[in-house]
XYZ file of C-alpha atoms in Angstrom:
245
model
C -70.930 -9.412 -33.164
C -68.910 -10.991 -35.980
C -69.278 -7.881 -38.142
C -68.089 -5.664 -35.273
C -65.119 -7.958 -34.738
C -64.253 -7.769 -38.432
C -64.467 -3.961 -38.354
C -62.209 -3.775 -35.279
C -59.745 -6.173 -36.886
C -59.757 -4.099 -40.059
C -59.027 -0.890 -38.122
C -56.258 -2.564 -36.150
C -54.704 -3.922 -39.343
C -54.725 -0.485 -40.959
C -53.172 1.105 -37.851
C -50.409 -1.512 -37.791
C -49.749 -1.115 -41.518
C -49.707 2.686 -41.232
C -47.141 2.579 -38.438
C -45.018 0.019 -40.285
C -45.049 2.070 -43.493
C -44.048 5.182 -41.530
C -41.297 3.511 -39.499
C -38.508 4.249 -42.043
C -39.606 7.897 -42.040
C -39.555 7.969 -38.245
C -36.027 6.579 -38.234
C -34.826 9.087 -40.831
C -36.504 11.968 -38.977
C -34.958 11.306 -35.583
C -31.707 13.214 -36.281
C -33.855 16.097 -37.522
C -35.676 16.311 -34.165
C -32.466 15.773 -32.243
C -30.695 18.576 -34.115
C -33.644 20.915 -33.690
C -33.789 20.415 -29.927
C -30.049 20.959 -29.583
C -29.885 23.976 -31.904
C -32.903 25.703 -30.412
C -31.429 25.634 -26.918
C -28.070 26.801 -28.254
C -29.858 29.769 -29.885
C -31.270 30.865 -26.542
C -34.703 29.217 -26.463
C -35.674 27.732 -23.133
C -36.311 23.971 -22.958
C -40.020 24.662 -22.386
C -40.264 26.963 -25.428
C -38.356 24.465 -27.580
C -40.572 21.569 -26.523
C -43.703 23.667 -26.994
C -42.720 24.390 -30.600
C -42.549 20.687 -31.397
C -45.767 19.885 -29.540
C -47.915 22.762 -30.813
C -46.278 23.785 -34.110
C -45.119 20.336 -35.289
C -43.453 21.565 -38.462
C -39.761 20.801 -38.620
C -38.890 23.106 -41.505
C -40.864 26.014 -40.019
C -39.301 25.443 -36.613
C -35.782 25.476 -38.044
C -36.455 28.663 -39.995
C -37.925 30.261 -36.881
C -34.862 29.607 -34.722
C -32.504 30.726 -37.506
C -34.407 34.003 -37.858
C -34.526 34.415 -34.082
C -30.753 34.051 -34.084
C -30.445 36.904 -36.606
C -32.692 39.174 -34.543
C -35.528 39.206 -37.087
C -38.842 40.768 -36.134
C -41.715 38.539 -35.084
C -43.718 39.515 -38.169
C -40.895 38.389 -40.448
C -40.756 35.031 -38.676
C -44.515 34.542 -39.002
C -44.422 35.439 -42.691
C -41.470 33.154 -43.384
C -43.065 30.136 -41.706
C -46.393 30.826 -43.408
C -44.832 30.931 -46.869
C -42.715 27.873 -46.173
C -45.753 25.855 -45.144
C -47.752 26.842 -48.201
C -46.358 23.676 -49.793
C -49.127 21.906 -47.910
C -51.470 23.274 -50.559
C -49.802 20.854 -52.956
C -50.256 18.052 -50.463
C -53.911 18.955 -49.917
C -54.629 19.059 -53.638
C -53.171 15.555 -53.965
C -54.940 13.943 -50.994
C -58.255 15.781 -50.795
C -60.232 13.348 -52.978
C -59.237 10.471 -50.690
C -60.494 12.129 -47.474
C -63.442 14.082 -48.838
C -65.908 11.544 -47.412
C -64.674 12.016 -43.826
C -66.359 14.360 -41.362
C -64.811 17.689 -40.410
C -63.283 16.401 -37.173
C -61.338 13.725 -39.020
C -60.315 16.029 -41.846
C -59.169 18.766 -39.470
C -57.106 16.360 -37.389
C -55.441 14.717 -40.371
C -54.681 18.119 -41.917
C -53.198 19.469 -38.673
C -50.868 16.484 -38.273
C -49.869 16.166 -41.928
C -46.116 16.340 -42.509
C -43.807 15.792 -45.471
C -43.151 12.234 -44.305
C -46.792 11.291 -43.792
C -47.680 12.820 -47.142
C -45.069 10.613 -48.818
C -46.494 7.551 -47.044
C -50.117 8.360 -47.879
C -49.465 9.391 -51.469
C -47.861 6.010 -52.061
C -50.666 4.179 -50.229
C -53.453 5.865 -52.210
C -51.550 5.579 -55.486
C -50.872 1.854 -55.140
C -53.902 0.634 -53.183
C -56.543 3.315 -53.465
C -58.687 4.156 -50.468
C -60.742 1.739 -48.437
C -63.222 1.858 -45.578
C -60.513 2.136 -42.923
C -57.735 3.881 -44.862
C -58.069 6.959 -42.652
C -56.884 4.872 -39.678
C -53.730 4.092 -41.674
C -53.402 7.852 -42.227
C -53.955 8.641 -38.530
C -51.417 6.035 -37.420
C -48.811 7.611 -39.694
C -49.591 11.076 -38.331
C -49.421 10.080 -34.674
C -46.305 7.983 -35.206
C -44.467 10.960 -36.696
C -45.844 13.341 -34.045
C -44.736 11.262 -31.058
C -41.405 10.492 -32.733
C -40.748 14.198 -33.341
C -41.661 15.177 -29.777
C -39.488 12.428 -28.281
C -36.362 13.287 -30.275
C -36.849 16.994 -29.668
C -36.759 16.229 -25.953
C -33.573 14.177 -26.360
C -32.065 17.060 -28.345
C -32.952 19.489 -25.563
C -31.205 17.253 -23.046
C -28.112 17.053 -25.255
C -28.162 20.805 -25.955
C -28.358 21.747 -22.292
C -25.495 19.379 -21.425
C -23.051 20.841 -23.969
C -22.786 24.629 -23.908
C -20.637 24.774 -27.069
C -23.040 22.735 -29.197
C -23.756 25.804 -31.342
C -20.185 25.505 -32.675
C -20.516 21.893 -33.797
C -21.752 22.767 -37.284
C -25.136 21.117 -36.817
C -26.665 23.587 -39.293
C -24.987 21.583 -42.073
C -26.596 18.394 -40.798
C -29.923 20.206 -40.951
C -29.388 20.972 -44.655
C -28.489 17.353 -45.392
C -31.618 16.206 -43.551
C -33.761 18.572 -45.623
C -32.300 17.116 -48.804
C -33.018 13.605 -47.561
C -36.656 14.517 -46.962
C -37.200 16.385 -50.224
C -35.552 14.073 -52.760
C -37.808 10.996 -52.256
C -40.869 13.231 -52.701
C -39.831 14.418 -56.175
C -41.888 11.894 -58.092
C -43.854 14.108 -60.447
C -43.287 17.138 -62.639
C -45.077 19.643 -60.350
C -42.792 18.702 -57.450
C -39.667 18.829 -59.600
C -40.690 22.225 -60.953
C -41.445 23.512 -57.452
C -38.032 22.355 -56.187
C -36.113 23.813 -59.152
C -37.886 27.180 -59.063
C -37.626 27.462 -55.281
C -33.941 26.544 -55.222
C -33.037 28.863 -58.089
C -34.787 31.932 -56.719
C -33.583 31.322 -53.168
C -30.001 31.087 -54.474
C -30.155 34.226 -56.596
C -31.879 36.190 -53.810
C -29.641 34.896 -51.039
C -28.220 38.348 -50.250
C -31.596 39.841 -49.335
C -31.999 40.695 -45.623
C -34.082 38.697 -43.115
C -33.828 35.529 -45.243
C -36.274 37.080 -47.719
C -34.631 35.138 -50.531
C -35.701 31.897 -48.870
C -39.264 33.143 -48.502
C -39.418 34.303 -52.124
C -38.025 30.994 -53.318
C -40.551 28.990 -51.308
C -43.463 31.131 -52.490
C -42.402 30.993 -56.143
C -41.790 27.240 -56.018
C -45.185 26.520 -54.488
C -46.928 28.767 -57.020
C -45.126 27.099 -59.930
C -45.940 23.611 -58.676
C -49.608 24.431 -58.112
C -49.966 26.015 -61.554
C -48.434 23.004 -63.303
C -50.538 20.593 -61.267
C -53.712 22.498 -62.111
C -52.743 22.613 -65.799
C -52.197 18.853 -65.794
C -55.550 18.285 -64.092
C -57.429 20.385 -66.648
C -55.608 18.709 -69.489
C -56.678 15.267 -68.243
C -60.279 16.423 -67.938
C -60.193 17.811 -71.465
C -58.761 14.565 -72.847
C -61.414 12.539 -71.035
C -64.272 14.471 -72.631
């Protein structure tokens, strides 16, 4: 009985710590969700469709790109391709975290992967880097995921309410606030050379290719940045292995 109590206490402690570590991210993400809900309704999406995107897609950057492309009349295939390329950055996240969750069963790994966001990655990368793993570290991870998920869904709903109350909200310049929010999310994550390289390459190519139709410049920039970051990360990994031999 005492061992079970200790295990339960350990899980509860990790859940509490995971939520506490994620709280600043939840606070910083709330305007992101609010803006998305308001912008999506102003671009013609129904409240149900807007809410469904946050509940089932749960990818702020992909959701913003989707509504922007919908507003330009882009084809569905272009939207799918754009969101796919944009989310390929999760390959970098996976390469960083995989060794810490490799011991978990497929149900756990699938759930954590599905709920992983930029904010939770930042929280977990810091946790694993400073403290390592631990028997219950995945509960810390899950708490961060669910905290961000519920936070995103709640503020999307508030944004929908605001967007439906103000018909001229599309003229408020909220797109600029979206850009500022993106910068606020990206900058704290630039803690290693692969991430800096990915950001520089992506930004440069997206800028130079800005005149391409259907936001193709953005897609090319994202794809090139992810590829550059992955290549540098793999080179660094092989170099460390060679030096260790």
